[in-house]
JSON list of C-alpha atoms in Angstrom, two decimals:
[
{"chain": "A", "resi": 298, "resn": "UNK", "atom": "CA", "xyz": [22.04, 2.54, 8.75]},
{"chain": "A", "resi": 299, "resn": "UNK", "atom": "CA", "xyz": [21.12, 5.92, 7.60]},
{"chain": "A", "resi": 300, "resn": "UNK", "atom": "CA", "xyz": [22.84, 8.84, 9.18]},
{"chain": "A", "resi": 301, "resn": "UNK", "atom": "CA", "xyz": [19.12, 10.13, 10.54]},
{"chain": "A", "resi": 302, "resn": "UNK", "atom": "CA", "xyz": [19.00, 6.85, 12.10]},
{"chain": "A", "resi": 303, "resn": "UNK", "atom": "CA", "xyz": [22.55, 7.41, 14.34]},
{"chain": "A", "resi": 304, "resn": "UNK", "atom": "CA", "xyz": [21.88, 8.91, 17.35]},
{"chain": "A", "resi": 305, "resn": "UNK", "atom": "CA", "xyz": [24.87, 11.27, 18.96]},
{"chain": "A", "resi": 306, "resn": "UNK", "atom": "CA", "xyz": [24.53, 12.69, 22.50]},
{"chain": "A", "resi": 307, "resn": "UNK", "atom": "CA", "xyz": [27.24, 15.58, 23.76]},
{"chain": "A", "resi": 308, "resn": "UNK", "atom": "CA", "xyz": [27.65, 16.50, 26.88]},
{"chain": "A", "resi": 309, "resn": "UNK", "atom": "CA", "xyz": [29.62, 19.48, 27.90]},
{"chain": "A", "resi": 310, "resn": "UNK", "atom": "CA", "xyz": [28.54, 22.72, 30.34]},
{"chain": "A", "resi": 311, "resn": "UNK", "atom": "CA", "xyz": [29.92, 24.81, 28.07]},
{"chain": "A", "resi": 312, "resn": "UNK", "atom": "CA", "xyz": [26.96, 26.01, 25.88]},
{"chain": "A", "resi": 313, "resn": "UNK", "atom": "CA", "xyz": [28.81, 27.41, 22.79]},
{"chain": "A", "resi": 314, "resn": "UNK", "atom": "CA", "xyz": [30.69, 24.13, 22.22]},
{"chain": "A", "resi": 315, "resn": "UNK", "atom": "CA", "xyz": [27.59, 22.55, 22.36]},
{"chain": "A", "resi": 316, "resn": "UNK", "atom": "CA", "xyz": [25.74, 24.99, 20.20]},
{"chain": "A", "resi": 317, "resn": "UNK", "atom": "CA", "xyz": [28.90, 24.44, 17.69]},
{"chain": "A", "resi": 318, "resn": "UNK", "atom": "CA", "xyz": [29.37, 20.78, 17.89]},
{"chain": "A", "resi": 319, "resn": "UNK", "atom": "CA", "xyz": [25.38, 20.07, 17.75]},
{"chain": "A", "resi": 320, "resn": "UNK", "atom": "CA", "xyz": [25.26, 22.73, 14.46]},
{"chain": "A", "resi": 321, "resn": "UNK", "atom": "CA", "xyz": [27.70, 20.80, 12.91]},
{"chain": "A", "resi": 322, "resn": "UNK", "atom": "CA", "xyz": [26.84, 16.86, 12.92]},
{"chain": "A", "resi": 323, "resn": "UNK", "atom": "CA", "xyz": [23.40, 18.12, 12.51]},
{"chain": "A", "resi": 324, "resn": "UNK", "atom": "CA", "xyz": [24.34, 19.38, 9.67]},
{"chain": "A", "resi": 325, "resn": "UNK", "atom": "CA", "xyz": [25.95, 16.17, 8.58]},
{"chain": "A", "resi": 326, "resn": "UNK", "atom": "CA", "xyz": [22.55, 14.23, 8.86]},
{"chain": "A", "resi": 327, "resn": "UNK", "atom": "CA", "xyz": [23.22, 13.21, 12.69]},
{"chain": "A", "resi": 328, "resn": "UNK", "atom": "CA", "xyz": [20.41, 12.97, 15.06]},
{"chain": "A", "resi": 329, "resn": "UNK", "atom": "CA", "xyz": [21.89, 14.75, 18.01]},
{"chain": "A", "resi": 330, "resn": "UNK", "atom": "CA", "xyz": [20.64, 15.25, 21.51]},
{"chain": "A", "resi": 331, "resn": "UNK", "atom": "CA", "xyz": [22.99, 17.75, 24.19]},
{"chain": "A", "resi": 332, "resn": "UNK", "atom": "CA", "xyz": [23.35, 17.37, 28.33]},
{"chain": "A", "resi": 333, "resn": "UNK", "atom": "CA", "xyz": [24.86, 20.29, 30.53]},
{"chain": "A", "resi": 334, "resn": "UNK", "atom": "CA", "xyz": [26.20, 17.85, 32.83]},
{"chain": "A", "resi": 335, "resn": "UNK", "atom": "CA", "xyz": [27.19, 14.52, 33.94]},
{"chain": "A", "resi": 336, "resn": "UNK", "atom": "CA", "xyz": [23.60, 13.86, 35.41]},
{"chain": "A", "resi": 337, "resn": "UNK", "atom": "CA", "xyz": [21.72, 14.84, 33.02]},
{"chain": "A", "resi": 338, "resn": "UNK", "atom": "CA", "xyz": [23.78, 12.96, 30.46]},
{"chain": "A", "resi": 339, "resn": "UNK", "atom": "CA", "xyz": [23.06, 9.97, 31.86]},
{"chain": "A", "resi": 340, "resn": "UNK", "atom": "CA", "xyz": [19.49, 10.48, 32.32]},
{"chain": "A", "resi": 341, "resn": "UNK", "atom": "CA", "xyz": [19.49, 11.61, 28.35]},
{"chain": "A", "resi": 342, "resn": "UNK", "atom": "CA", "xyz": [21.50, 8.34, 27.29]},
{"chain": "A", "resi": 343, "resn": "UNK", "atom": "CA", "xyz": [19.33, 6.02, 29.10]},
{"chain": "A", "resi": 344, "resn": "UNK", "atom": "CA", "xyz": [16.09, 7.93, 27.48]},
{"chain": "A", "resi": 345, "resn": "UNK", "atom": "CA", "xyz": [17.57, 8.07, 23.85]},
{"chain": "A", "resi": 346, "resn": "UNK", "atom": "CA", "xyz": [20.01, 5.36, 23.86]},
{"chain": "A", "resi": 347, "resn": "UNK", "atom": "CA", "xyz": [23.05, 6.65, 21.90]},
{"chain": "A", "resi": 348, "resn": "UNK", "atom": "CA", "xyz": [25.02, 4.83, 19.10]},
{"chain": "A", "resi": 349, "resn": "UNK", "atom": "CA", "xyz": [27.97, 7.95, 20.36]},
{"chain": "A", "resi": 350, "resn": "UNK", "atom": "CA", "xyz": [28.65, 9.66, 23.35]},
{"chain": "A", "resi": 351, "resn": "UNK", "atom": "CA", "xyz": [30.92, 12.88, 23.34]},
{"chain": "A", "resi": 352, "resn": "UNK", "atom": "CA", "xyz": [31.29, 13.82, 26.82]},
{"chain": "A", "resi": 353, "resn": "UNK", "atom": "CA", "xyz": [33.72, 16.55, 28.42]},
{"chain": "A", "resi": 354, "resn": "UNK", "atom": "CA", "xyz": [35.72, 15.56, 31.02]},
{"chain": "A", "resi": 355, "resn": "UNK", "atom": "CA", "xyz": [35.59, 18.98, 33.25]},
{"chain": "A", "resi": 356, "resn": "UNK", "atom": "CA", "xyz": [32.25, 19.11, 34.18]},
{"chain": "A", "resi": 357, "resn": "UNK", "atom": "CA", "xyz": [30.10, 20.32, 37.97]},
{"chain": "A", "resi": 358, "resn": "UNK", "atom": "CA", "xyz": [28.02, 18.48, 39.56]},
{"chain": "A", "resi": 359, "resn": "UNK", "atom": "CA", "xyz": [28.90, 15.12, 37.96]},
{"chain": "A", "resi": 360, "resn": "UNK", "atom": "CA", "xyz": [32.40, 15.41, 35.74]},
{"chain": "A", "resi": 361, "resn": "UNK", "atom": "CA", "xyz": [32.87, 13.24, 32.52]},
{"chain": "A", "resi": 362, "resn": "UNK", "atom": "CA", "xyz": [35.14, 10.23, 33.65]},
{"chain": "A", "resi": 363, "resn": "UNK", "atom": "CA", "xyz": [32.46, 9.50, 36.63]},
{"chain": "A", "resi": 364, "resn": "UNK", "atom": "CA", "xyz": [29.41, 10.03, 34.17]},
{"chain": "A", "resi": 365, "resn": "UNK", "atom": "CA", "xyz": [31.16, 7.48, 31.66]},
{"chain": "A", "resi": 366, "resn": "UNK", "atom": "CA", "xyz": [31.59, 5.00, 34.49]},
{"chain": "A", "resi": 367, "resn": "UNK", "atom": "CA", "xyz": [28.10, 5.20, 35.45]},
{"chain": "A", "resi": 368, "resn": "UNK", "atom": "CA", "xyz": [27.19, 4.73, 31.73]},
{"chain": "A", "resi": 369, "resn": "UNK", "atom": "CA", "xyz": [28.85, 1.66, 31.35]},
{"chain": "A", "resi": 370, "resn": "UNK", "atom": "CA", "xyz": [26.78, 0.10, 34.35]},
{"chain": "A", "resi": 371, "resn": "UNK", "atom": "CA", "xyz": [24.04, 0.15, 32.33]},
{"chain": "A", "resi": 372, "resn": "UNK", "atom": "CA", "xyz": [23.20, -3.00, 30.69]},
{"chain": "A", "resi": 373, "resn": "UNK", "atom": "CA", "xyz": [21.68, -1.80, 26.93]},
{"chain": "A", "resi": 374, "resn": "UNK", "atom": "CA", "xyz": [24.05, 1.41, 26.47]},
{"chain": "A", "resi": 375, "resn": "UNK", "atom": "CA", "xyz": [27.07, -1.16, 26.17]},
{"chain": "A", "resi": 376, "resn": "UNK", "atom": "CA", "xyz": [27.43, -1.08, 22.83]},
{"chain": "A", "resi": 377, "resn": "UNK", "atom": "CA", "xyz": [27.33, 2.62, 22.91]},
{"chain": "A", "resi": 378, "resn": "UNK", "atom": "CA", "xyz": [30.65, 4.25, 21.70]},
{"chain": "A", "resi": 379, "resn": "UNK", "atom": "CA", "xyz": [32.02, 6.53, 24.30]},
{"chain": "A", "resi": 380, "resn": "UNK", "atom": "CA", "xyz": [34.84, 9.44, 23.69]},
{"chain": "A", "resi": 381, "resn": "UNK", "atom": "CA", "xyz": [36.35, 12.34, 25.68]},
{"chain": "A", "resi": 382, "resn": "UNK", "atom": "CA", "xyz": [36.15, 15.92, 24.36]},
{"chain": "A", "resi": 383, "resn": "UNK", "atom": "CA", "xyz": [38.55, 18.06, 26.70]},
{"chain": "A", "resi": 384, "resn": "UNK", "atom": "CA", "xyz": [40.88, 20.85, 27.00]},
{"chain": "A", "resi": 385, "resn": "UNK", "atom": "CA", "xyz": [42.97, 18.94, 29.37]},
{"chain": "A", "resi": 386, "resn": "UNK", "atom": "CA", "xyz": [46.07, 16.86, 27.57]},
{"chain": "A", "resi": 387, "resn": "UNK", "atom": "CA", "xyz": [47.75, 15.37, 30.84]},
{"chain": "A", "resi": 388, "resn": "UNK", "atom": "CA", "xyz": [48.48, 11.70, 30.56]},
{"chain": "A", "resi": 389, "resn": "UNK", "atom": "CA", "xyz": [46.70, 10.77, 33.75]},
{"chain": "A", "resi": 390, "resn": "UNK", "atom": "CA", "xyz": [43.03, 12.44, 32.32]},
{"chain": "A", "resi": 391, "resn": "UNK", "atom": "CA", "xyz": [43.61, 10.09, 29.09]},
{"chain": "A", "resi": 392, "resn": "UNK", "atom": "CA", "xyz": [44.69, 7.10, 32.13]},
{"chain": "A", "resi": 393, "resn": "UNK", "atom": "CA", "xyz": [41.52, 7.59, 33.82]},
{"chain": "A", "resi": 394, "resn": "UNK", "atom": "CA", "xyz": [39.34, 8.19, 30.49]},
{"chain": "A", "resi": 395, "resn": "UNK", "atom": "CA", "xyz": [39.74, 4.67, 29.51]},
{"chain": "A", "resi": 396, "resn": "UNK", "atom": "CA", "xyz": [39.68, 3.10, 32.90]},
{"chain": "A", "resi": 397, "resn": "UNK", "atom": "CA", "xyz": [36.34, 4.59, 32.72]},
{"chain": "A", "resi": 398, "resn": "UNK", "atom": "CA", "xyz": [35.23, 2.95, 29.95]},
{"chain": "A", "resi": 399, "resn": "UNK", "atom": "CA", "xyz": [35.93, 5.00, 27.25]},
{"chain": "A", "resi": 400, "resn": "UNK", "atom": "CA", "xyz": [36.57, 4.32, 23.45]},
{"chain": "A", "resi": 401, "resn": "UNK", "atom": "CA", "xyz": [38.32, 7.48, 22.42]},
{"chain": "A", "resi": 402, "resn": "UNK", "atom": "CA", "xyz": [39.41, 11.04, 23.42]},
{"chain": "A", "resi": 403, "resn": "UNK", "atom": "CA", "xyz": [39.20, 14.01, 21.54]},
{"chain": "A", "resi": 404, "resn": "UNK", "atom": "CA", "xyz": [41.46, 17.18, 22.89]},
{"chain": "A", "resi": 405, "resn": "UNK", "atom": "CA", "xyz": [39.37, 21.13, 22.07]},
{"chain": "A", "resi": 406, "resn": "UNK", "atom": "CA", "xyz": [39.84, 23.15, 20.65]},
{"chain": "A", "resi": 407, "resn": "UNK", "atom": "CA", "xyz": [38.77, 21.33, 17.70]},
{"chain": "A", "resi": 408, "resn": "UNK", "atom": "CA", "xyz": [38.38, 22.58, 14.01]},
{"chain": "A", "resi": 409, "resn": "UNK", "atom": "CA", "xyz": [34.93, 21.47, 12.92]},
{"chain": "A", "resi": 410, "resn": "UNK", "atom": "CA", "xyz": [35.58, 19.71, 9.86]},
{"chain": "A", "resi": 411, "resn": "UNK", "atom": "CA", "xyz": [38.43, 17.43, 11.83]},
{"chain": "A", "resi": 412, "resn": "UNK", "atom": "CA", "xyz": [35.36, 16.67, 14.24]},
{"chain": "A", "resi": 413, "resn": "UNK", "atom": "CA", "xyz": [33.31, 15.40, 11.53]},
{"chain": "A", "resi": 414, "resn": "UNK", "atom": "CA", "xyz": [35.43, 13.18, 10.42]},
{"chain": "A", "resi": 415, "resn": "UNK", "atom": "CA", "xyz": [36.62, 11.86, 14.07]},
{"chain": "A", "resi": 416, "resn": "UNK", "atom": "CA", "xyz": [32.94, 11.27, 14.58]},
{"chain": "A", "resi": 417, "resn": "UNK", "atom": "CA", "xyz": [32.72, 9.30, 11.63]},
{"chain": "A", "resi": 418, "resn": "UNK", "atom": "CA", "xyz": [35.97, 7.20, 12.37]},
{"chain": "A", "resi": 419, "resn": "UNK", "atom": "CA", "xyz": [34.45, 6.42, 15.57]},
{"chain": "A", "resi": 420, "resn": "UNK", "atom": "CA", "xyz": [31.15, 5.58, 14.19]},
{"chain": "A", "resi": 421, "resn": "UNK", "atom": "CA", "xyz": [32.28, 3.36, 11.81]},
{"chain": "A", "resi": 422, "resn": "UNK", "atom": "CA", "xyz": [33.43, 0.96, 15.25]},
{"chain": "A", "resi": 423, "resn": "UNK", "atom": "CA", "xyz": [29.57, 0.09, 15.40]},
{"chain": "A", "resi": 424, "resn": "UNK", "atom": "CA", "xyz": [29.35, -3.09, 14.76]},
{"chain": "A", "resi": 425, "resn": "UNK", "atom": "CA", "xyz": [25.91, -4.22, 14.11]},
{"chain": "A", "resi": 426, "resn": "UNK", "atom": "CA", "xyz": [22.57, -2.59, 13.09]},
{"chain": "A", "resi": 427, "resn": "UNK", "atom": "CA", "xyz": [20.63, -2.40, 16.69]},
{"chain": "A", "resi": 428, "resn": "UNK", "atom": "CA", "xyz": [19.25, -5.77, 18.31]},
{"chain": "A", "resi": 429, "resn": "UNK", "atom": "CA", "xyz": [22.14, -7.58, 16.80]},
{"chain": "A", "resi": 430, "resn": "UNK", "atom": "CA", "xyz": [24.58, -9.19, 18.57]},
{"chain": "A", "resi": 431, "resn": "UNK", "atom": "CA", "xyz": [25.69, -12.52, 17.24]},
{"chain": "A", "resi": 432, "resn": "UNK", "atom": "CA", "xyz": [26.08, -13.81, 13.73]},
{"chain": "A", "resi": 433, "resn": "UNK", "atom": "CA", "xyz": [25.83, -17.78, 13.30]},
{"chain": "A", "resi": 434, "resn": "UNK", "atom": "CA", "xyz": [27.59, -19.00, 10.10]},
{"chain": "A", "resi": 435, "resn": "UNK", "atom": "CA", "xyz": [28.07, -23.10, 10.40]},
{"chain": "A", "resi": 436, "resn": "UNK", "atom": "CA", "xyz": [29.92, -23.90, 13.42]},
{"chain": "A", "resi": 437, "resn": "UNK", "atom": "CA", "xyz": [30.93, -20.63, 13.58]},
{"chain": "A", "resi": 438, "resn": "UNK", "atom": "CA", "xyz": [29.24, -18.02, 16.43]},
{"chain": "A", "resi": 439, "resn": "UNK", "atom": "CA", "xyz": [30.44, -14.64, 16.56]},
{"chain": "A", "resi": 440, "resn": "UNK", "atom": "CA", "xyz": [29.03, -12.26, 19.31]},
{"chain": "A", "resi": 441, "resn": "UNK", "atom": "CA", "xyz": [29.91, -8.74, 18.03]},
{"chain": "A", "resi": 442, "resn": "UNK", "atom": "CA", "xyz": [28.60, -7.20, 21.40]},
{"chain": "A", "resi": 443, "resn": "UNK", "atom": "CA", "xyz": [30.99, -9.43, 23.68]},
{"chain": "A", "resi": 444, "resn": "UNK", "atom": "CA", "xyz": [33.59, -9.56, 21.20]},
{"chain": "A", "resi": 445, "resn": "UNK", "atom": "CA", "xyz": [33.26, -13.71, 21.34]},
{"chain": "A", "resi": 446, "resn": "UNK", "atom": "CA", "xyz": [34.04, -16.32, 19.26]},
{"chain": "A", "resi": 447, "resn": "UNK", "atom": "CA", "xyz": [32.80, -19.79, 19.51]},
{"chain": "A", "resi": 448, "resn": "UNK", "atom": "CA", "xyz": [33.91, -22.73, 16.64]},
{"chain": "A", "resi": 449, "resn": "UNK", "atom": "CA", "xyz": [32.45, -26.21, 17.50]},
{"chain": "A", "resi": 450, "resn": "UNK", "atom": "CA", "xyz": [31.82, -24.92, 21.16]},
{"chain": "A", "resi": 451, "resn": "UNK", "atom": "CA", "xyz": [34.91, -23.88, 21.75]},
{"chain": "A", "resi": 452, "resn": "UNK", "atom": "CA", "xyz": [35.28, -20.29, 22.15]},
{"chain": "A", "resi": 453, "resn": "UNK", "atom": "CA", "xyz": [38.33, -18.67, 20.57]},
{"chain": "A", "resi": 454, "resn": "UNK", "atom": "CA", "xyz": [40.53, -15.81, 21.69]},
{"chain": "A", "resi": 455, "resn": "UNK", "atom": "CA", "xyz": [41.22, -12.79, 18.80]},
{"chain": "A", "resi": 456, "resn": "UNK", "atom": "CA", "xyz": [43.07, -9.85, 19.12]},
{"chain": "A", "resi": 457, "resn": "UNK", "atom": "CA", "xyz": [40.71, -7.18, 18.27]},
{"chain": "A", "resi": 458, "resn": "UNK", "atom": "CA", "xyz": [41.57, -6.51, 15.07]},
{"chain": "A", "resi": 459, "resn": "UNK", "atom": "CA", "xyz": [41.61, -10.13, 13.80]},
{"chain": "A", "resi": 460, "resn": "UNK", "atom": "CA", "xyz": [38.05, -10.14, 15.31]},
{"chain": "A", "resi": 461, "resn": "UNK", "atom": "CA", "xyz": [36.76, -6.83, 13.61]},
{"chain": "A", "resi": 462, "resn": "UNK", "atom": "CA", "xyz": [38.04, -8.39, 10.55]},
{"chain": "A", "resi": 463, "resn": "UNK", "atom": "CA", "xyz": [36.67, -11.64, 10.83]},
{"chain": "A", "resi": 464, "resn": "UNK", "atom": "CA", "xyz": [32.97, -10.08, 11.89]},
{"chain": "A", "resi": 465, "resn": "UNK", "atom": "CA", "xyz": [32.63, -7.94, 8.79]},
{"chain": "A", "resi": 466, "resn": "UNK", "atom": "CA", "xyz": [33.39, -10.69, 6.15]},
{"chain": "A", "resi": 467, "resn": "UNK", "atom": "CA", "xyz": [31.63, -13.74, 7.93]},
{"chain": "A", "resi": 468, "resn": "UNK", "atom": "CA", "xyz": [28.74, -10.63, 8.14]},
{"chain": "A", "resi": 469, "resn": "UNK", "atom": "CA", "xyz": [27.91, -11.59, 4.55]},
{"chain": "A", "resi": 470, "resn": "UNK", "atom": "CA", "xyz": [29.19, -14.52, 3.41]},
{"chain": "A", "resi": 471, "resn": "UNK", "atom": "CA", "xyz": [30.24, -14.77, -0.28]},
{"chain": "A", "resi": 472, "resn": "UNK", "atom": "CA", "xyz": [30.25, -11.27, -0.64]},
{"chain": "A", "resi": 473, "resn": "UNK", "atom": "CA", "xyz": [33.64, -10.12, -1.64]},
{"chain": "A", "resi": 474, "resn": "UNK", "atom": "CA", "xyz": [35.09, -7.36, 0.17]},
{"chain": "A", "resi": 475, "resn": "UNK", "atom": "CA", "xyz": [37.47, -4.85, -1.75]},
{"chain": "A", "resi": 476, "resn": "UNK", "atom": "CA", "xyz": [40.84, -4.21, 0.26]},
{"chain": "A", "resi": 477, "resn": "UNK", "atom": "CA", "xyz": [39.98, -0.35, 0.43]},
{"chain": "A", "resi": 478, "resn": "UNK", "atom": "CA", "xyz": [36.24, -1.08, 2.32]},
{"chain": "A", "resi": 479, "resn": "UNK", "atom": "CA", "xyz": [38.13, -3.91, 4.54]},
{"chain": "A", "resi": 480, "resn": "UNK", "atom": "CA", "xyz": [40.97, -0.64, 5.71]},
{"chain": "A", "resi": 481, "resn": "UNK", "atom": "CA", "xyz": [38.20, 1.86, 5.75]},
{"chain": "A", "resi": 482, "resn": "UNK", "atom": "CA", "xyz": [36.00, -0.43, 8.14]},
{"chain": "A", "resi": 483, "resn": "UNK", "atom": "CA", "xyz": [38.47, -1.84, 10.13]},
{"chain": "A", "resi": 484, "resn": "UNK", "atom": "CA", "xyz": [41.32, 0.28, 10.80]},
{"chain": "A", "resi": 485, "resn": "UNK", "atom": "CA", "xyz": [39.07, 3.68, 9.99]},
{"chain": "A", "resi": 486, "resn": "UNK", "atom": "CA", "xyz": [41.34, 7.00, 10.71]},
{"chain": "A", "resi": 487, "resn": "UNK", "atom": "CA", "xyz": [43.17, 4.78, 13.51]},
{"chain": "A", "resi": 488, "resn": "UNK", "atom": "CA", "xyz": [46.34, 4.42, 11.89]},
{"chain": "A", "resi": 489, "resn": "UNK", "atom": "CA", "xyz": [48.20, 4.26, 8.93]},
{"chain": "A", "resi": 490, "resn": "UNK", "atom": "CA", "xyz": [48.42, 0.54, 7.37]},
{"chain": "A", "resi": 491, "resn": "UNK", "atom": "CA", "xyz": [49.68, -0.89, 4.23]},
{"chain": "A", "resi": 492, "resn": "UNK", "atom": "CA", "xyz": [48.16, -4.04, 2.17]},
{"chain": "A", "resi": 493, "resn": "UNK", "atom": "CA", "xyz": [50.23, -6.54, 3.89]},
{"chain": "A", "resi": 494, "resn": "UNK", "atom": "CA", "xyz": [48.43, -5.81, 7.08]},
{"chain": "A", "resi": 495, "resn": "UNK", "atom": "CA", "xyz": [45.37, -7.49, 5.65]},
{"chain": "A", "resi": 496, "resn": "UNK", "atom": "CA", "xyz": [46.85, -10.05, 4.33]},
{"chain": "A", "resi": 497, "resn": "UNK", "atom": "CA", "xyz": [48.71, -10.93, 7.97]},
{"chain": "A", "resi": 498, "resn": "UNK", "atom": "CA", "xyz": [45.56, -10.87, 9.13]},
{"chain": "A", "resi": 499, "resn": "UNK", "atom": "CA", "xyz": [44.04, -13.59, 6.95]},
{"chain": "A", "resi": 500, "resn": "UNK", "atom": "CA", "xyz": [46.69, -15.58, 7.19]},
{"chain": "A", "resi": 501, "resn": "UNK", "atom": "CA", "xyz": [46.38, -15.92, 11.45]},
{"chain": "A", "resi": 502, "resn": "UNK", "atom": "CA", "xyz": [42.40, -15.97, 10.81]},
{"chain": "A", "resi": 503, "resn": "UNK", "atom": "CA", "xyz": [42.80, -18.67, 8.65]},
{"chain": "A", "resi": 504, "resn": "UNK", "atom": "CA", "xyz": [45.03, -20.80, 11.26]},
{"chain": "A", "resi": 505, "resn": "UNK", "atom": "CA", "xyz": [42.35, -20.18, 14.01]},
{"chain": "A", "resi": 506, "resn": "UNK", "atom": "CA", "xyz": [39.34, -20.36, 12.07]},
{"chain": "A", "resi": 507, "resn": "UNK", "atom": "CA", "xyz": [39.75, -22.73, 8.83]},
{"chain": "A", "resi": 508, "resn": "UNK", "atom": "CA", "xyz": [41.79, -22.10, 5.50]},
{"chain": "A", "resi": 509, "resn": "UNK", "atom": "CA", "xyz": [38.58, -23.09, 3.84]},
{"chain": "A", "resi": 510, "resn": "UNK", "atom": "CA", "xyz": [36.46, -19.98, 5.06]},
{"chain": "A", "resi": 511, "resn": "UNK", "atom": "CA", "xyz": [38.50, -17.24, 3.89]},
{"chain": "A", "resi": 512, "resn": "UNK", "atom": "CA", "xyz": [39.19, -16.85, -0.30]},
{"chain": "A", "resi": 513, "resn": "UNK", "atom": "CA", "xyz": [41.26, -14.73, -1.94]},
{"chain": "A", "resi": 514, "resn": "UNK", "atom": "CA", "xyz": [39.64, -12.74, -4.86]},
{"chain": "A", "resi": 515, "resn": "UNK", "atom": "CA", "xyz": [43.38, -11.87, -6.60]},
{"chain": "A", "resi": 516, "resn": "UNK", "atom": "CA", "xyz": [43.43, -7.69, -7.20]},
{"chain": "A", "resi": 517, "resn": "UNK", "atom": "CA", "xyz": [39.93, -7.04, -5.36]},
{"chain": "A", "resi": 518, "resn": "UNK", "atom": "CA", "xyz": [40.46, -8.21, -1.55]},
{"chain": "A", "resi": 519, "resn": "UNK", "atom": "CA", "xyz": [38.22, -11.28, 0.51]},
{"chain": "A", "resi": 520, "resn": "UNK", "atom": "CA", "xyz": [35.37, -12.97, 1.13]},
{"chain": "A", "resi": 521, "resn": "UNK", "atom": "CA", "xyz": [34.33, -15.64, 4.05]},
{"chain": "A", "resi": 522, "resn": "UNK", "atom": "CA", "xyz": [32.79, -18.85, 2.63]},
{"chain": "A", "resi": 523, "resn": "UNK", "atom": "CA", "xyz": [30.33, -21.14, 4.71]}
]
């Protein structure tokens, strides 16, 4: 998906954060859209349908955590990745951030170029290109939007990083996926993980999925065989 393609929405009532925030991922290639407030943000995400939301917390008439809860109600913005943007640190804001529904908070002030690349860690959680949600490959069904997986009708539970793993290799089958691309597009900016974490991974994959559907490509990284 080409950056022009990725829509970003922010929402804040604060016009020069929007002014700087928009001016920036704009300048990145984003298409960007900007709200004043709760309402209007969720009249703008239902009319442009977001692949990001960036939505301050403190907020009149509707305030952030009560716009991302209304957000999540609706049906085709699921997939949509939500995060925070506030001046507020308490632990109980963050609390009721992801009771909301949302996938990440950001704390302002900000430095621009940290943005950036928080917006692309958080874009890089999309999972599919749009109108894609499951991925059939054999007896295997994986729904990326549900975050199911079904092997000879049974459905399997994965912790979400085994799952994230397991959806970009079976994406392509037989293409092999380098070790750096597998941390970039898995883990992102999240947190700091060493070789071994991959290869842990595999290894549990290959006990709940098949030993057969994962190969090793020695000094280059994996790829999932049908």
């Amino acid at each position: 998906m080409n950056k022009k393609d990725i829509r970003i929405l922010l929402v804040d009532d604060e016009p020069d954060i929007l002014e700087i925030i928009s001016y920036n991922l704009s300048k990145e290639g984003y298409t960007v859209f900007t709200a004043k407030n709760g309402v209007e943000g969720i009249k703008k995400a239902k009319r442009e349908k977001p692949h990001l939301i960036v939505l301050d917390v403190m907020m009149p008439e509707m305030d952030g955590v009560e716009a991302c809860e209304a957000i999540r109600k609706i049906p085709e913005l699921k997939p949509t990745i939500i995060t925070f943007l506030t001046a507020r640190g308490e632990d109980y804001s963050q609390v009721a951030g992801f009771d909301a529904g949302a996938d990440d908070y950001i704390t302002k002030p900000i430095k621009p170029k940290l943005l950036v690349s928080k917006v692309k860690a958080l874009l890089r959680r999309l999972k599919t290109e749009e109108g894609t949600t499951n991925v059939t490959v054999g007896d295997l069904v994986i729904n990326r939007e549900e975050y199911k997986v079904i092997k000879d009708g049974e459905e399997l539970t994965l912790p979400r990083k085994e799952f994230e793993l397991l959806s970009l290799l079976a994406s392509k089958p037989g293409k092999v996926f380098k070790r750096e691309d597998i941390l970039d597009k898995v883990w992102g900016n999240e947190v700091v993980v060493g070789g071994r974490t991959i290869d842990v991974h595999i290894r549990k994959l290959r006990e709940k999925i098949g030993d057969d559907c994962f190969k090793t490509v020695k000094g280059v990284g994996y790829k999932f065989v049908e």
